[in-house]
mmCIF file of C-alpha atoms and ligand atoms in Angstrom:
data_model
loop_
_atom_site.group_PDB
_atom_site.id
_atom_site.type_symbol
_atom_site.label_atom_id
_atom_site.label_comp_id
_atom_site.label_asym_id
_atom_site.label_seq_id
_atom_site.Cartn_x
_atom_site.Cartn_y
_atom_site.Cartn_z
ATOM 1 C CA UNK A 104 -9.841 -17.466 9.565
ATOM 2 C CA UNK A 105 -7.670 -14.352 8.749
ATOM 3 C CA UNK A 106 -6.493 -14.333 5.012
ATOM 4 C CA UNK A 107 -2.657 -13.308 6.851
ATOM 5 C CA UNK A 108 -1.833 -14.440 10.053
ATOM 6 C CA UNK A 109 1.632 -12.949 11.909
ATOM 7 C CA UNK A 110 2.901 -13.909 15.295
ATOM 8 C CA UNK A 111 6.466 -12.465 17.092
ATOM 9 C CA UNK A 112 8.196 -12.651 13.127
ATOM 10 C CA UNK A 113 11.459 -11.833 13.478
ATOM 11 C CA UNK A 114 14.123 -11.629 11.335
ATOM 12 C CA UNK A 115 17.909 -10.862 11.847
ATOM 13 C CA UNK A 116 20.892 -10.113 8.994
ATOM 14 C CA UNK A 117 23.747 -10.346 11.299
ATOM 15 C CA UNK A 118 23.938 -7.784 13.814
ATOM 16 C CA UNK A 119 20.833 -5.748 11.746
ATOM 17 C CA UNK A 120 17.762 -6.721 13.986
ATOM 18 C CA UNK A 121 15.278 -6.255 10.381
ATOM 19 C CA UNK A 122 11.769 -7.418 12.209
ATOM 20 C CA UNK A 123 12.037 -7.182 15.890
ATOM 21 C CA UNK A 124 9.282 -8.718 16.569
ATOM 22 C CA UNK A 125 5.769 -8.496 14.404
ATOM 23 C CA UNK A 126 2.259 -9.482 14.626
ATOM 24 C CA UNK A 127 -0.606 -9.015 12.090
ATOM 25 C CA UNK A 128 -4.031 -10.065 11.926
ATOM 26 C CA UNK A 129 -5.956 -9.330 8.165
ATOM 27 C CA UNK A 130 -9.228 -10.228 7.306
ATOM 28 C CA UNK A 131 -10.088 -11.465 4.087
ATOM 29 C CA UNK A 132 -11.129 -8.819 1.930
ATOM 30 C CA UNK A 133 -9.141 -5.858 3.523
ATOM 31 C CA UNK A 134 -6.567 -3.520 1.568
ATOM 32 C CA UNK A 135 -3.968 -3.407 4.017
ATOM 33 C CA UNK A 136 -0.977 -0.765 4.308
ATOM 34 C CA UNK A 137 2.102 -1.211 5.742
ATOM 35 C CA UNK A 138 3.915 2.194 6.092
ATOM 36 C CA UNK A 139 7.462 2.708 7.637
ATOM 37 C CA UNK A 140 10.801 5.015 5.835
ATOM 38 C CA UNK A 141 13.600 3.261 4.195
ATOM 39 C CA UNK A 142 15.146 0.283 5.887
ATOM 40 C CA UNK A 143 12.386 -0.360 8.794
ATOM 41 C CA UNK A 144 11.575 -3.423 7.995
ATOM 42 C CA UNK A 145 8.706 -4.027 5.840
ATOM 43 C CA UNK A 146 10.677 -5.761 2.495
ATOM 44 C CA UNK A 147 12.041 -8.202 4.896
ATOM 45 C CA UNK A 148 8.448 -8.689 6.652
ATOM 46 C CA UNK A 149 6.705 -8.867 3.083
ATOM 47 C CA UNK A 150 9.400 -11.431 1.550
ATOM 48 C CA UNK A 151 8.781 -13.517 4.179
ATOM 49 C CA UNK A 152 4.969 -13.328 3.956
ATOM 50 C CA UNK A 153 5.376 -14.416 0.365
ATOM 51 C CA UNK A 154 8.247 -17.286 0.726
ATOM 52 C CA UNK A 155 10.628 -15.607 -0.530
ATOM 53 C CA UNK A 156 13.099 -15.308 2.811
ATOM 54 C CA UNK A 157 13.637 -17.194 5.873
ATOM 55 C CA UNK A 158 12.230 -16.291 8.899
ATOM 56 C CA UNK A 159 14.382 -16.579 12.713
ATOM 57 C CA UNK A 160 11.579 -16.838 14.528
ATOM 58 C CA UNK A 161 7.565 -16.331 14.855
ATOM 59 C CA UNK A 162 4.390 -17.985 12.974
ATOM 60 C CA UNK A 163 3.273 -17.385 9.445
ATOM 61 C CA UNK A 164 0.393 -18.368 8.072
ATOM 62 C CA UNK A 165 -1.221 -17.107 4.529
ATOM 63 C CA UNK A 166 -4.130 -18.362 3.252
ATOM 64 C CA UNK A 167 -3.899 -21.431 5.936
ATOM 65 C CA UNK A 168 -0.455 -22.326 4.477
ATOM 66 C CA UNK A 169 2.794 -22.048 6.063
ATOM 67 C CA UNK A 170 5.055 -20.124 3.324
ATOM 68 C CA UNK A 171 8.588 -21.816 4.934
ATOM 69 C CA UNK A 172 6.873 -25.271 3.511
ATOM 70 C CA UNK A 173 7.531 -26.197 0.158
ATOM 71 C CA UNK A 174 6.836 -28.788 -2.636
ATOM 72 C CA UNK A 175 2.967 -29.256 -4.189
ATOM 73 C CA UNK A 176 1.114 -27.372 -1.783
ATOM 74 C CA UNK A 177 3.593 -25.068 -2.351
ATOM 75 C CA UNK A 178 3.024 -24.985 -6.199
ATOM 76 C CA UNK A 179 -1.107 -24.671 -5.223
ATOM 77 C CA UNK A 180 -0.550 -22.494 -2.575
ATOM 78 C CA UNK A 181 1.470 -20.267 -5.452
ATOM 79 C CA UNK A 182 -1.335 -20.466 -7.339
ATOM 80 C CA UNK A 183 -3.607 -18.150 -5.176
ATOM 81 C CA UNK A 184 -1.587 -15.434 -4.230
ATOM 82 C CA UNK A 185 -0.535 -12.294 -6.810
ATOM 83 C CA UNK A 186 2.904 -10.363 -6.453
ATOM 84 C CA UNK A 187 3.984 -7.188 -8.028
ATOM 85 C CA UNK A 188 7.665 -7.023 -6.885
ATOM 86 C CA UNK A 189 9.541 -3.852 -7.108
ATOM 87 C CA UNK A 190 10.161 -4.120 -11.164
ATOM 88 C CA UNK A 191 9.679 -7.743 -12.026
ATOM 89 C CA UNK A 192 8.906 -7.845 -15.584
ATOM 90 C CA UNK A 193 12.616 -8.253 -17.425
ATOM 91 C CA UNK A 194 11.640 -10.102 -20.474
ATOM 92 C CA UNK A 195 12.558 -7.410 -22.877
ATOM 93 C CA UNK A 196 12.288 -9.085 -26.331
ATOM 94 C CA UNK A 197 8.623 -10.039 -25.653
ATOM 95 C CA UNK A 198 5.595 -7.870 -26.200
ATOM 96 C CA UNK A 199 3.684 -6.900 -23.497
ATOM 97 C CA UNK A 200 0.617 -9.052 -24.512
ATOM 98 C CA UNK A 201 3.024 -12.200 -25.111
ATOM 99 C CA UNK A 202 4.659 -11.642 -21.736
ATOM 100 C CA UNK A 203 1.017 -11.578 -19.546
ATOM 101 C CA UNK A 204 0.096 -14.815 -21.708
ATOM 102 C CA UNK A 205 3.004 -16.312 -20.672
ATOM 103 C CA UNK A 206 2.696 -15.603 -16.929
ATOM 104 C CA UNK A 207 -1.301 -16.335 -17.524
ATOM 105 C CA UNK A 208 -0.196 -19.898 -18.369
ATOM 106 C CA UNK A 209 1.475 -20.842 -14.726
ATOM 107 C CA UNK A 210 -2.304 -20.085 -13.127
ATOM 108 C CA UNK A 211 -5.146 -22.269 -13.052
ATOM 109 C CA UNK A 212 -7.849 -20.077 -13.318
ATOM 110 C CA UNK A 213 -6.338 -16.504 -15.297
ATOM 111 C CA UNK A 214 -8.079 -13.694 -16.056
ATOM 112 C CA UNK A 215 -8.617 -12.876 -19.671
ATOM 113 C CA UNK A 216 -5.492 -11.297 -21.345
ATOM 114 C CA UNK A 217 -7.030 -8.518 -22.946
ATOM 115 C CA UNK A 218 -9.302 -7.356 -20.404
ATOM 116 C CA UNK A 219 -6.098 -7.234 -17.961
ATOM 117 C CA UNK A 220 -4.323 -5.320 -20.373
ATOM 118 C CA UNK A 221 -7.292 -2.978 -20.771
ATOM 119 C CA UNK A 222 -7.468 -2.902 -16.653
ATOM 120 C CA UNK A 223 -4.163 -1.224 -16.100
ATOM 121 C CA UNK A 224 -4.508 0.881 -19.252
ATOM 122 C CA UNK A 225 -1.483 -0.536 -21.882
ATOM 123 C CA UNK A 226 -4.178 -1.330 -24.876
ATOM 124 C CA UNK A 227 -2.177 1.223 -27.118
ATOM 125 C CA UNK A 228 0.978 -0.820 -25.693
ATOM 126 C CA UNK A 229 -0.285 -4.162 -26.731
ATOM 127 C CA UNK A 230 2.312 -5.034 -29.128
ATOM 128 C CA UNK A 231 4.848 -3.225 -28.196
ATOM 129 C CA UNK A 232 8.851 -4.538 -26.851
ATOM 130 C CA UNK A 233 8.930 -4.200 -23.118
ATOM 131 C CA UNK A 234 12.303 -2.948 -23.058
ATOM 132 C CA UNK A 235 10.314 0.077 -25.251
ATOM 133 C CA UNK A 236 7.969 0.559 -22.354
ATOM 134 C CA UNK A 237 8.546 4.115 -19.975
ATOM 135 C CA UNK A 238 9.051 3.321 -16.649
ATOM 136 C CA UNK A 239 5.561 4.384 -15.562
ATOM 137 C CA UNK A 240 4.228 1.783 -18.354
ATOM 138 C CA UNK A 241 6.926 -0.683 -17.289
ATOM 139 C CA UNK A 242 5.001 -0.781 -13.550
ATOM 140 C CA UNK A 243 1.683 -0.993 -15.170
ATOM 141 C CA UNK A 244 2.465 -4.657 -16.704
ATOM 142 C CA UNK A 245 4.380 -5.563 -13.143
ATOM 143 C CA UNK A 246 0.799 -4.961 -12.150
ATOM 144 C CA UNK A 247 -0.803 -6.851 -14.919
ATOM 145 C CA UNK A 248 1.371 -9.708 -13.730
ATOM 146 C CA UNK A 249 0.316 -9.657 -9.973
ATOM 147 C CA UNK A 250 -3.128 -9.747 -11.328
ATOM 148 C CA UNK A 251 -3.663 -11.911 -14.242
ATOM 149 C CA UNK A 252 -3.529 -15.216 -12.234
ATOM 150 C CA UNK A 253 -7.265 -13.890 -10.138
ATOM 151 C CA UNK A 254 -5.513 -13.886 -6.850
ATOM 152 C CA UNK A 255 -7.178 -14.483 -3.630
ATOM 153 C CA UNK A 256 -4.393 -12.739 -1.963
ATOM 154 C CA UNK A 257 -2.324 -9.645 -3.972
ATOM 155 C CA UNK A 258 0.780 -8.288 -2.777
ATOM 156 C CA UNK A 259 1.961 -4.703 -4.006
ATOM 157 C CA UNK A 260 5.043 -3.758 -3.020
ATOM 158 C CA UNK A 261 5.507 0.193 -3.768
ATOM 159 C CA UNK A 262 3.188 -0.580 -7.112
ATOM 160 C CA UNK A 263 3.206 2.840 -8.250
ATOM 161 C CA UNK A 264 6.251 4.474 -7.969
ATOM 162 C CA UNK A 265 7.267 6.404 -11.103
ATOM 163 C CA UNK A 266 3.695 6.854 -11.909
ATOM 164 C CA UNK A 267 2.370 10.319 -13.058
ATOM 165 C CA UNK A 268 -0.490 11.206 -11.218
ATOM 166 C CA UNK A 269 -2.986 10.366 -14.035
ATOM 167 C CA UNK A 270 -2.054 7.177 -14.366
ATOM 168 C CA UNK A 271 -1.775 6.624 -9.970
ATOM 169 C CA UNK A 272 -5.649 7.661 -9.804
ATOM 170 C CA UNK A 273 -6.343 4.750 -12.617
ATOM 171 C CA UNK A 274 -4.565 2.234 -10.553
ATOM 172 C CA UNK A 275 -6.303 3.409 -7.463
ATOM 173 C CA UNK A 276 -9.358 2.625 -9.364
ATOM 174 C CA UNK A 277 -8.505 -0.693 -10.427
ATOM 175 C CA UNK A 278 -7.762 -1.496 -6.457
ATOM 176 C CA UNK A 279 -11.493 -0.610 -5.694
ATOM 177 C CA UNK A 280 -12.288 -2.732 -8.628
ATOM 178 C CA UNK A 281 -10.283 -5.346 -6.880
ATOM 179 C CA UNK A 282 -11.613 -4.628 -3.805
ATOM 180 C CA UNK A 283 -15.144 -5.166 -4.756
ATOM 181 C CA UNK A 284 -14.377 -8.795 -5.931
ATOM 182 C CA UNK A 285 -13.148 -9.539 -2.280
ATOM 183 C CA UNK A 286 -9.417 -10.058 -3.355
ATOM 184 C CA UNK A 287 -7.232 -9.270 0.219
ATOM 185 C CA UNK A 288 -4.505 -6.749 -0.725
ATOM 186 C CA UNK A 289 -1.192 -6.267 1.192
ATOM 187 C CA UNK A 290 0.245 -2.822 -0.283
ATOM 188 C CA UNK A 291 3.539 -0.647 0.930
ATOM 189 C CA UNK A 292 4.344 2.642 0.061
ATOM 190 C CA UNK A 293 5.763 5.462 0.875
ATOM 191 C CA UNK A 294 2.901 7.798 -0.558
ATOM 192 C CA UNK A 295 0.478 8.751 2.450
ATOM 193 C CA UNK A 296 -2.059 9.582 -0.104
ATOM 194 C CA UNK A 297 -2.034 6.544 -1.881
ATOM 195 C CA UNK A 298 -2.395 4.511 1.913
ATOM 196 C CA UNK A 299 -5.227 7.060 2.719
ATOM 197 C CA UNK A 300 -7.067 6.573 -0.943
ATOM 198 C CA UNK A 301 -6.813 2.611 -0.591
ATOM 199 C CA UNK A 302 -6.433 1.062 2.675
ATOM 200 C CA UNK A 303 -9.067 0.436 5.331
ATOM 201 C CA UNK A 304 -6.170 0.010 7.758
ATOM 202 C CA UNK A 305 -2.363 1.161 7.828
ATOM 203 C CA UNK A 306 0.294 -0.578 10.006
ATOM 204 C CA UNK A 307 3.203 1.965 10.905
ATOM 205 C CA UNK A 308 6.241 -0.195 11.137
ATOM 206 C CA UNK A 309 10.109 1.372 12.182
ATOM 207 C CA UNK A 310 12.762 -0.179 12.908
ATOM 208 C CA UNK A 311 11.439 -3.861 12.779
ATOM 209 C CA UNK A 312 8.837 -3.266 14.976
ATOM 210 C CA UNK A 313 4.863 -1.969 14.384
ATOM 211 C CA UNK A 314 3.942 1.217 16.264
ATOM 212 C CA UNK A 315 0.356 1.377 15.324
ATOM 213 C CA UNK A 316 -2.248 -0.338 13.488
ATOM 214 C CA UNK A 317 -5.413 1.649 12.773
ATOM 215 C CA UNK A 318 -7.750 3.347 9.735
ATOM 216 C CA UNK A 319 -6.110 6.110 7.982
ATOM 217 C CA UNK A 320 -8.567 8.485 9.959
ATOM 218 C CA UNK A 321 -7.577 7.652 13.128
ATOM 219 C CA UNK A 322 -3.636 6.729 12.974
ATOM 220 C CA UNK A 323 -1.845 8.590 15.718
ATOM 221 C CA UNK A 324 -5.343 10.220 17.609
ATOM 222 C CA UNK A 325 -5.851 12.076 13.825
ATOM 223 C CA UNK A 326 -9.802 12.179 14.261
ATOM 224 C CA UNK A 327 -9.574 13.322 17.562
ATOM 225 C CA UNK A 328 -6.496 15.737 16.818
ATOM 226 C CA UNK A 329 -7.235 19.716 17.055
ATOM 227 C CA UNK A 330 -8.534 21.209 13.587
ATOM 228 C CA UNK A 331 -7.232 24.767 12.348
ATOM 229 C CA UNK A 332 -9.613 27.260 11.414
ATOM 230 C CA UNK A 333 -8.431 29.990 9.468
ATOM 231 C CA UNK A 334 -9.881 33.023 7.462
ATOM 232 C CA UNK A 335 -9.263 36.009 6.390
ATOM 233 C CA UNK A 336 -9.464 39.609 9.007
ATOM 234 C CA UNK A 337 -8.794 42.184 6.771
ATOM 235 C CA UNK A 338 -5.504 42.309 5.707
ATOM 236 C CA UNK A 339 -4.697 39.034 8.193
ATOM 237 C CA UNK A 340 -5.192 35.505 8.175
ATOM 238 C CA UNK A 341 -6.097 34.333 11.156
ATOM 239 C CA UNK A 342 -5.436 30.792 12.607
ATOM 240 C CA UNK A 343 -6.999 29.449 15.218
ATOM 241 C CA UNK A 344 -6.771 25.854 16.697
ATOM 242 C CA UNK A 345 -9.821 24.195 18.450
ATOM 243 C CA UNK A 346 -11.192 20.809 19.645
ATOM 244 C CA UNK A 347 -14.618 22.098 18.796
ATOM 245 C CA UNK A 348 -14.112 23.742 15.388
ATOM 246 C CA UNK A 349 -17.983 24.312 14.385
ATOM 247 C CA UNK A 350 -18.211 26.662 17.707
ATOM 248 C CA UNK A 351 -15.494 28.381 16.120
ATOM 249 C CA UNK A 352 -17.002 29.208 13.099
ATOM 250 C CA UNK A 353 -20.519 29.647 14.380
ATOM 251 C CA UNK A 354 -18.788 32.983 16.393
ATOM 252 C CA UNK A 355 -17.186 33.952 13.402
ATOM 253 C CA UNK A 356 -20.113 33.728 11.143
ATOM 254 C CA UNK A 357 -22.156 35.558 14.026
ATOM 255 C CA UNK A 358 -18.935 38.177 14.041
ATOM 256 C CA UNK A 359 -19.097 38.507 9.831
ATOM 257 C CA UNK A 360 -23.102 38.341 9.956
ATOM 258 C CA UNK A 361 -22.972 35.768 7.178
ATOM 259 C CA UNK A 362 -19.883 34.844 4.866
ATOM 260 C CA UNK A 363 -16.498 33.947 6.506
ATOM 261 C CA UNK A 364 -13.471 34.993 4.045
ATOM 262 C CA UNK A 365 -11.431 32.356 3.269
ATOM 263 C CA UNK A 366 -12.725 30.158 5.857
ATOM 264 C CA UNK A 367 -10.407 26.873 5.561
ATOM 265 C CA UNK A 368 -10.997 24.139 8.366
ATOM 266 C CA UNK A 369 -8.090 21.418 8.787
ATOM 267 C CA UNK A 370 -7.067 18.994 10.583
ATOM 268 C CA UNK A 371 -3.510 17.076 10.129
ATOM 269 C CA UNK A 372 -3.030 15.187 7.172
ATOM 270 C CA UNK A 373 -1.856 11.236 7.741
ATOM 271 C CA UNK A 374 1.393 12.196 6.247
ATOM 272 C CA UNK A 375 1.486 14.861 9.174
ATOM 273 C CA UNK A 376 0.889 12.590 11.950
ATOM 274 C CA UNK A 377 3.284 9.661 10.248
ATOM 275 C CA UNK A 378 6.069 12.128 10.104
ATOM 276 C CA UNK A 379 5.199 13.047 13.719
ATOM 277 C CA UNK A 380 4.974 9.112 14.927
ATOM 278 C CA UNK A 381 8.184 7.972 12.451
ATOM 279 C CA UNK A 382 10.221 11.198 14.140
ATOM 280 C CA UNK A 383 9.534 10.047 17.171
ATOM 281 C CA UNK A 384 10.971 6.604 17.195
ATOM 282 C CA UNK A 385 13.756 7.267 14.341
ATOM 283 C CA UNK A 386 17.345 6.501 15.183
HETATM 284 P P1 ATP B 34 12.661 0.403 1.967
HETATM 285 O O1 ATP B 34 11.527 1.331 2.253
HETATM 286 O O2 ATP B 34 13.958 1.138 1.776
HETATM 287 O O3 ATP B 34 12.364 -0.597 0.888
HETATM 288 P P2 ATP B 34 12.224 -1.648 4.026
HETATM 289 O O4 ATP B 34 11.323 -1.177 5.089
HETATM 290 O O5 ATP B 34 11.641 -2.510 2.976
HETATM 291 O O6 ATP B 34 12.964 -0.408 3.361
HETATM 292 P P3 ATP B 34 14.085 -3.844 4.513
HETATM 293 O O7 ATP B 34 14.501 -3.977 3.082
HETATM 294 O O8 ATP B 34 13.202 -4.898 5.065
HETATM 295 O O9 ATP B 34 13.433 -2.409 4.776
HETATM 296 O O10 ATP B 34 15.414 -3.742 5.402
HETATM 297 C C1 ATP B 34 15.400 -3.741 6.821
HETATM 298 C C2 ATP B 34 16.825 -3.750 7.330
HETATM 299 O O11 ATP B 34 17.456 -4.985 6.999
HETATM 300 C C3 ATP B 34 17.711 -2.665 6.732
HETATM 301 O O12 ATP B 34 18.588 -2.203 7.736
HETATM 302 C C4 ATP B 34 18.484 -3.375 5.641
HETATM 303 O O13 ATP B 34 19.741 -2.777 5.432
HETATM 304 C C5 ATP B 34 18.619 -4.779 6.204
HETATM 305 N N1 ATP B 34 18.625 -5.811 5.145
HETATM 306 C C6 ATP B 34 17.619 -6.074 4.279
HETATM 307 N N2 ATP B 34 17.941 -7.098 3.465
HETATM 308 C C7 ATP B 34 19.176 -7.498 3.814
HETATM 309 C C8 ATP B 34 20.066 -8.532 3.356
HETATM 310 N N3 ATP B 34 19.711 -9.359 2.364
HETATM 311 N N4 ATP B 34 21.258 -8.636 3.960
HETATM 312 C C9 ATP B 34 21.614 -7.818 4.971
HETATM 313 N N5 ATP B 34 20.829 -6.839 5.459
HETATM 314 C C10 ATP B 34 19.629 -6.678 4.899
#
């Protein structure tokens, strides 16, 4: 049984068509992405995932359980999923530490405080007043709080926005860690890398419906996409763009007799073929 389970959700504010009409199928386990610019759809497709909104029309089911139901199995059902919202934690006279106790105490089977604290890096924040945290550290405990509760199911909704890029490679690091104790993640964001670093699939979603579901490598016919070789011909670079880029520079390394100067071979980057896919369907 898939950990998330989506049939024909749609979801309508009016006259604003928000999901149009989506399906998803993920496997316990996976670290799913779901890409798509500002206002295509994926809040409102996430929200409803988690209980949070009502749907119009279409099947849910997470972890078995029907998030429109509510009541006990509610409460237990509560108990096994994680969310970092965008910016949840607002308790701003408590300490960090007091604040993850506090949430720690709603689950039935927590993590330990510290070494959650220690996972997204705040031990020299321990004791200090949230409303004293940077932003950056601010998102760190939102993910603390997604986490502490040892969710079978995590949702990360843009989790590391405001982030420098220090502290983005440590939470990338304590995804994998995540990862490798089989926890199903559900992640949006708008940073390409962060979707290539973590996810073993990506969902491109625009205007409330999904264009493509596939690996990072292979979104929009990337693998199979013409590479650019380039190098340097004395005072020119040279471009040159090829299905079968190792013929390329097996010429040019006959033509050089060894070395190729400033040989760079590329192909286009997932934020090149998203931009190409989202351009294509934008209104
Ligand atoms: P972003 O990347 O900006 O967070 P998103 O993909 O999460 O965007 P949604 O927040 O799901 O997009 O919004 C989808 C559409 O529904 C937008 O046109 C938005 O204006 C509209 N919408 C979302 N929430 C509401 C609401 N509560 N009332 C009315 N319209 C809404």
């Amino acid at each position: 049984m898939n950990v998330i389970e989506v049939k024909g959700l749609k979801k309508s504010y009016g006259q604003v068509h928000a999901v149009r009409g989506v399906d998803l199928s993920i496997p316990a386990g996976e670290i799913f992405a779901l890409l798509g610019p500002n206002g295509a759809g994926k809040t409102t497709t996430v929200e409803i995932l988690e209980g949070f909104r009502n749907r119009d029309a279409g099947e849910v089911s997470i972890l078995g359980f029907d998030p429109k139901n509510q009541g006990r199995a509610a409460r237990e059902w509560r108990n096994r999923i994680g969310i970092v919202l965008q910016s949840a934690a607002d308790a701003g006279d408590l300490t960090v530490i007091e604040t993850i106790k506090h949430f720690s105490s709603y689950y039935s089977n927590p993590r330990n405080v510290d070494e959650v604290i220690a996972a997204v890096g705040l031990e020299s924040k321990s004791g200090a007043l949230i409303r004293n945290l940077s932003g950056g550290q601010r998102r760190r405990l939102d993910v603390a709080l997604g986490i502490v509760g040892s969710p079978e199911l995590l949702f990360l909704d843009e989790p590391t926005t405001g982030f420098d890029p220090e502290a983005r490679r440590a939470f990338w690091a304590l995804i994998q860690q995540l990862r490798g104790t089989g926890t199903t993640i559900l992640l949006t964001t708008h940073y390409l890398d962060e979707a290539e670093a973590l996810a073993d699939r990506v969902a491109v979603i625009n205007n409330g419906l999904i264009i493509e579901v596939s690996t990072p490598a292979e979104l929009g016919g990337r693998a199979t996409s013409k590479a650019l070789v380039s190098w340097r011909d004395g005072d020119h670079i040279k471009t040159e763009g090829t299905d079968n880029p190792t013929s390329v520079v097996t010429r040019l390394n006959a033509q050089f007799n060894g070395e190729i100067p400033e040989l760079t071979v590329t192909r286009p980057s997932l934020e090149d073929i998203y931009l190409t896919m989202i351009g294509g369907t934008d209104e």
